[in-house]
């Protein structure tokens, strides 16, 4: 059957004076940003996967920052929606490794040298996600000294109260005895597990009806860390599958470094309480 149906006659076709879908999304800029440095076919895969992941990270940061502000304003239901969205975004980023793992060692070796010292280790958005979750290490800032504007942006994120510190503040507001060392701690230091925080979360988990919102907040945090660790694991195995135990392009030890990263934790008390309940 050919021709246009009655309903389809309403479809817009004249865009001389109207904004198109492509213009709204700036597709001309997005789709012209896959600039291969080699002639190898599979470099396109490598670029697209990493660009898409960076877009998902941008949205992750957008949602994390909104969730932190919602928690500070005691708008817990709003924060839950944002944090749940982050968890779903993480699913997409995790699955991206399945696509990249179709790249074989022989294929990657054909264009790997074109990357020079560029490496995912240098992803500033990933560092900002770590900062937002509470994992802060000063040495990584040196990577970004080349771009003063970007460095300033990262330093601001580095000094900003994290999601976990914001959650701990909610415990304090709910009447739990949180140590002054935690409540007034230096936000630029990595978070270290604290017994008063652990005891507070244990009460929350033992009396979920009374502390339902705090309980829901804690579980949203566990969801995020769980999926971040899944992402890290898939990253490590994909790298091992493609380059084995070679050094990373950015100078890291590659797989060995990624294995050590798996031991990092963001919300230690929320994991520890599972053993103690």
CSV table of C-alpha atoms in Angstrom, one decimal:
chain,number,residue,atom,x,y,z
A,1,UNK,CA,0.0,0.0,0.0
A,2,UNK,CA,1.5,3.4,-1.0
A,3,UNK,CA,0.6,7.0,-0.5
A,4,UNK,CA,0.2,9.2,2.6
A,5,UNK,CA,-2.5,8.3,5.1
A,6,UNK,CA,-4.9,10.9,6.4
A,7,UNK,CA,-3.1,11.1,9.8
A,8,UNK,CA,0.4,11.5,8.2
A,9,UNK,CA,-0.7,14.6,6.3
A,10,UNK,CA,-0.2,16.5,9.6
A,11,UNK,CA,3.5,15.7,9.7
A,12,UNK,CA,5.7,18.8,9.5
A,13,UNK,CA,7.9,18.9,6.3
A,14,UNK,CA,8.6,22.6,5.9
A,15,UNK,CA,11.4,23.7,8.2
A,16,UNK,CA,12.7,26.8,6.4
A,17,UNK,CA,11.7,28.9,9.4
A,18,UNK,CA,11.6,26.3,12.2
A,19,UNK,CA,14.0,24.5,14.3
A,20,UNK,CA,14.7,20.9,13.3
A,21,UNK,CA,15.5,17.8,15.4
A,22,UNK,CA,19.1,17.9,14.3
A,23,UNK,CA,19.5,21.6,15.1
A,24,UNK,CA,18.0,21.1,18.6
A,25,UNK,CA,20.5,18.4,19.4
A,26,UNK,CA,23.4,20.1,17.6
A,27,UNK,CA,23.9,16.9,15.7
A,28,UNK,CA,26.2,18.7,13.2
A,29,UNK,CA,28.7,19.2,16.0
A,30,UNK,CA,28.2,15.9,17.7
A,31,UNK,CA,28.4,13.7,14.6
A,32,UNK,CA,31.5,15.6,13.2
A,33,UNK,CA,33.5,15.0,16.4
A,34,UNK,CA,34.6,11.5,15.7
A,35,UNK,CA,38.1,12.4,14.4
A,36,UNK,CA,40.1,9.3,13.8
A,37,UNK,CA,43.9,9.7,14.0
A,38,UNK,CA,44.5,6.5,12.0
A,39,UNK,CA,42.9,4.9,9.0
A,40,UNK,CA,41.9,1.8,10.9
A,41,UNK,CA,38.2,1.0,10.8
A,42,UNK,CA,37.8,0.1,14.5
A,43,UNK,CA,39.1,3.4,15.8
A,44,UNK,CA,35.6,4.7,15.2
A,45,UNK,CA,34.2,2.2,17.7
A,46,UNK,CA,36.8,3.2,20.2
A,47,UNK,CA,36.0,6.9,19.9
A,48,UNK,CA,32.2,6.5,19.9
A,49,UNK,CA,32.1,4.3,23.0
A,50,UNK,CA,34.2,6.7,25.0
A,51,UNK,CA,32.3,9.8,23.8
A,52,UNK,CA,28.9,8.2,24.6
A,53,UNK,CA,30.2,7.2,28.1
A,54,UNK,CA,31.3,10.8,28.7
A,55,UNK,CA,27.8,12.0,27.7
A,56,UNK,CA,26.3,9.6,30.2
A,57,UNK,CA,28.8,10.9,32.8
A,58,UNK,CA,27.6,14.4,32.1
A,59,UNK,CA,24.1,13.4,32.9
A,60,UNK,CA,25.2,11.5,36.0
A,61,UNK,CA,26.8,14.6,37.4
A,62,UNK,CA,23.7,16.6,36.5
A,63,UNK,CA,21.6,14.2,38.5
A,64,UNK,CA,24.0,13.8,41.4
A,65,UNK,CA,24.3,17.5,41.9
A,66,UNK,CA,20.5,17.9,41.8
A,67,UNK,CA,20.2,15.0,44.3
A,68,UNK,CA,22.6,16.6,46.7
A,69,UNK,CA,20.7,19.9,46.6
A,70,UNK,CA,17.4,18.1,47.1
A,71,UNK,CA,18.7,16.2,50.2
A,72,UNK,CA,20.0,19.5,51.7
A,73,UNK,CA,16.5,21.0,51.2
A,74,UNK,CA,15.0,17.8,52.8
A,75,UNK,CA,13.2,17.0,49.5
A,76,UNK,CA,14.0,13.3,49.9
A,77,UNK,CA,11.5,12.0,47.3
A,78,UNK,CA,13.0,14.3,44.7
A,79,UNK,CA,16.5,13.0,45.6
A,80,UNK,CA,15.4,9.4,45.3
A,81,UNK,CA,14.2,10.0,41.8
A,82,UNK,CA,17.5,11.6,40.8
A,83,UNK,CA,19.6,8.8,42.4
A,84,UNK,CA,17.5,6.1,40.8
A,85,UNK,CA,18.1,7.7,37.5
A,86,UNK,CA,21.8,7.7,38.1
A,87,UNK,CA,21.6,3.9,38.7
A,88,UNK,CA,19.9,3.4,35.4
A,89,UNK,CA,22.5,5.6,33.6
A,90,UNK,CA,25.1,3.3,35.1
A,91,UNK,CA,23.5,0.3,33.5
A,92,UNK,CA,24.0,1.9,30.1
A,93,UNK,CA,27.7,2.7,30.8
A,94,UNK,CA,28.3,-0.9,32.1
A,95,UNK,CA,26.8,-2.3,28.9
A,96,UNK,CA,29.1,-0.1,26.7
A,97,UNK,CA,32.0,-2.4,27.7
A,98,UNK,CA,30.2,-5.3,25.9
A,99,UNK,CA,30.4,-3.4,22.7
A,100,UNK,CA,34.0,-2.3,23.2
A,101,UNK,CA,35.0,-5.8,24.0
A,102,UNK,CA,34.3,-6.8,20.4
A,103,UNK,CA,37.6,-5.0,19.7
A,104,UNK,CA,40.4,-7.6,19.5
A,105,UNK,CA,44.0,-7.2,20.5
A,106,UNK,CA,45.2,-7.3,16.9
A,107,UNK,CA,42.7,-4.6,15.9
A,108,UNK,CA,43.5,-2.3,18.8
A,109,UNK,CA,47.2,-2.6,18.2
A,110,UNK,CA,46.7,-1.1,14.7
A,111,UNK,CA,45.8,2.3,16.1
A,112,UNK,CA,46.8,2.3,19.8
A,113,UNK,CA,50.0,4.3,19.2
A,114,UNK,CA,47.8,7.1,17.8
A,115,UNK,CA,46.5,7.8,21.2
A,116,UNK,CA,49.9,8.9,22.5
A,117,UNK,CA,49.5,9.5,26.3
A,118,UNK,CA,45.8,10.0,26.1
A,119,UNK,CA,43.9,7.6,28.5
A,120,UNK,CA,40.6,7.2,30.1
A,121,UNK,CA,42.5,7.7,33.4
A,122,UNK,CA,42.4,11.4,32.5
A,123,UNK,CA,38.6,11.6,32.2
A,124,UNK,CA,37.8,14.7,34.3
A,125,UNK,CA,34.1,13.9,34.5
A,126,UNK,CA,34.9,10.5,36.0
A,127,UNK,CA,37.1,12.4,38.6
A,128,UNK,CA,34.2,14.7,39.3
A,129,UNK,CA,31.9,11.8,39.9
A,130,UNK,CA,34.4,10.4,42.4
A,131,UNK,CA,34.5,13.8,44.1
A,132,UNK,CA,30.7,14.0,44.2
A,133,UNK,CA,30.5,10.6,45.8
A,134,UNK,CA,33.2,11.5,48.4
A,135,UNK,CA,36.4,9.8,47.1
A,136,UNK,CA,38.9,12.7,46.8
A,137,UNK,CA,42.6,12.4,46.1
A,138,UNK,CA,44.6,15.6,45.4
A,139,UNK,CA,47.3,14.1,43.2
A,140,UNK,CA,44.9,13.6,40.3
A,141,UNK,CA,44.4,17.4,40.0
A,142,UNK,CA,47.9,17.7,38.5
A,143,UNK,CA,46.7,16.0,35.3
A,144,UNK,CA,44.5,19.0,34.5
A,145,UNK,CA,47.0,21.8,35.0
A,146,UNK,CA,47.2,22.2,31.2
A,147,UNK,CA,43.8,23.8,31.2
A,148,UNK,CA,43.4,26.5,34.0
A,149,UNK,CA,39.6,26.9,33.5
A,150,UNK,CA,39.1,23.1,33.7
A,151,UNK,CA,41.4,22.9,36.7
A,152,UNK,CA,39.4,25.6,38.5
A,153,UNK,CA,36.2,23.6,37.8
A,154,UNK,CA,37.7,20.5,39.2
A,155,UNK,CA,39.1,22.2,42.3
A,156,UNK,CA,35.6,23.6,43.0
A,157,UNK,CA,34.2,20.1,42.7
A,158,UNK,CA,37.0,18.8,44.9
A,159,UNK,CA,36.1,21.2,47.7
A,160,UNK,CA,32.3,20.8,47.5
A,161,UNK,CA,30.4,18.7,50.0
A,162,UNK,CA,29.9,15.2,48.7
A,163,UNK,CA,26.8,13.1,48.4
A,164,UNK,CA,27.8,10.9,51.3
A,165,UNK,CA,28.7,13.8,53.6
A,166,UNK,CA,25.3,15.3,52.7
A,167,UNK,CA,23.6,12.0,53.7
A,168,UNK,CA,25.5,11.9,57.0
A,169,UNK,CA,24.3,15.4,57.7
A,170,UNK,CA,20.7,14.0,57.4
A,171,UNK,CA,21.6,11.4,60.0
A,172,UNK,CA,22.7,14.2,62.3
A,173,UNK,CA,19.5,16.2,61.6
A,174,UNK,CA,17.4,13.1,62.5
A,175,UNK,CA,19.0,13.2,66.0
A,176,UNK,CA,21.8,10.7,65.6
A,177,UNK,CA,25.0,11.3,67.5
A,178,UNK,CA,27.5,11.8,64.7
A,179,UNK,CA,31.1,12.7,65.8
A,180,UNK,CA,32.2,16.3,65.4
A,181,UNK,CA,35.2,15.1,63.5
A,182,UNK,CA,33.0,13.8,60.8
A,183,UNK,CA,30.5,16.7,60.8
A,184,UNK,CA,33.3,19.3,60.6
A,185,UNK,CA,35.8,17.3,58.6
A,186,UNK,CA,38.0,18.7,55.8
A,187,UNK,CA,35.9,18.0,52.7
A,188,UNK,CA,39.1,17.8,50.6
A,189,UNK,CA,40.2,14.6,52.4
A,190,UNK,CA,39.1,11.1,51.5
A,191,UNK,CA,36.3,9.9,53.7
A,192,UNK,CA,37.3,7.4,56.4
A,193,UNK,CA,34.8,5.1,58.0
A,194,UNK,CA,33.5,6.3,61.4
A,195,UNK,CA,32.0,4.3,64.2
A,196,UNK,CA,29.3,6.8,65.0
A,197,UNK,CA,28.1,6.8,61.4
A,198,UNK,CA,28.1,3.0,61.4
A,199,UNK,CA,26.0,2.9,64.6
A,200,UNK,CA,23.5,5.4,63.1
A,201,UNK,CA,23.0,3.5,59.9
A,202,UNK,CA,22.6,0.3,62.0
A,203,UNK,CA,19.7,1.9,63.9
A,204,UNK,CA,18.2,3.0,60.6
A,205,UNK,CA,18.3,-0.5,59.2
A,206,UNK,CA,16.9,-2.0,62.4
A,207,UNK,CA,13.9,0.4,62.5
A,208,UNK,CA,13.1,1.0,58.8
A,209,UNK,CA,9.6,2.1,59.6
A,210,UNK,CA,10.7,5.0,61.8
A,211,UNK,CA,13.6,6.0,59.5
A,212,UNK,CA,12.1,5.0,56.2
A,213,UNK,CA,13.5,8.0,54.2
A,214,UNK,CA,17.0,7.5,55.6
A,215,UNK,CA,16.7,3.8,54.8
A,216,UNK,CA,15.7,4.5,51.2
A,217,UNK,CA,18.5,7.0,50.9
A,218,UNK,CA,21.0,4.5,52.1
A,219,UNK,CA,19.8,1.8,49.6
A,220,UNK,CA,20.0,4.3,46.8
A,221,UNK,CA,23.6,4.9,47.7
A,222,UNK,CA,24.3,1.2,47.8
A,223,UNK,CA,22.8,0.8,44.4
A,224,UNK,CA,25.1,3.5,43.0
A,225,UNK,CA,28.2,2.1,44.5
A,226,UNK,CA,27.3,-1.5,43.5
A,227,UNK,CA,26.9,-0.4,39.9
A,228,UNK,CA,30.0,1.7,39.9
A,229,UNK,CA,32.0,-1.3,41.0
A,230,UNK,CA,30.3,-3.4,38.3
A,231,UNK,CA,31.5,-0.7,35.8
A,232,UNK,CA,35.0,-0.9,37.2
A,233,UNK,CA,35.1,-4.6,37.0
A,234,UNK,CA,33.9,-4.7,33.4
A,235,UNK,CA,36.4,-2.0,32.6
A,236,UNK,CA,39.2,-4.1,34.1
A,237,UNK,CA,38.2,-7.2,32.2
A,238,UNK,CA,37.7,-5.4,28.9
A,239,UNK,CA,41.2,-3.9,29.2
A,240,UNK,CA,42.6,-7.4,30.1
A,241,UNK,CA,40.8,-8.9,27.1
A,242,UNK,CA,42.2,-6.3,24.7
A,243,UNK,CA,45.7,-5.5,25.9
A,244,UNK,CA,46.4,-8.1,28.6
A,245,UNK,CA,48.8,-6.7,31.3
A,246,UNK,CA,50.5,-4.0,29.1
A,247,UNK,CA,51.0,-0.6,30.6
A,248,UNK,CA,48.2,1.8,30.0
A,249,UNK,CA,48.6,4.6,27.4
A,250,UNK,CA,48.5,7.2,30.3
A,251,UNK,CA,51.3,5.5,32.2
A,252,UNK,CA,49.3,3.5,34.7
A,253,UNK,CA,50.0,-0.2,35.3
A,254,UNK,CA,46.8,-1.0,33.3
A,255,UNK,CA,45.0,-4.0,34.6
A,256,UNK,CA,46.9,-4.2,37.8
A,257,UNK,CA,45.9,-0.6,38.6
A,258,UNK,CA,42.3,-1.3,37.7
A,259,UNK,CA,42.3,-4.3,40.0
A,260,UNK,CA,43.5,-2.1,42.9
A,261,UNK,CA,40.7,0.4,42.2
A,262,UNK,CA,38.2,-2.3,42.9
A,263,UNK,CA,39.2,-2.1,46.6
A,264,UNK,CA,38.2,1.6,46.8
A,265,UNK,CA,34.8,2.2,48.6
A,266,UNK,CA,32.6,5.3,48.8
A,267,UNK,CA,30.1,4.4,51.6
A,268,UNK,CA,32.0,2.0,53.8
A,269,UNK,CA,29.6,1.9,56.7
A,270,UNK,CA,26.7,0.9,54.4
A,271,UNK,CA,28.6,-2.2,53.5
A,272,UNK,CA,30.0,-3.0,56.9
A,273,UNK,CA,26.6,-2.9,58.6
A,274,UNK,CA,25.5,-5.9,56.5
A,275,UNK,CA,27.9,-8.0,58.4
A,276,UNK,CA,26.9,-6.6,61.8
A,277,UNK,CA,23.1,-6.6,61.6
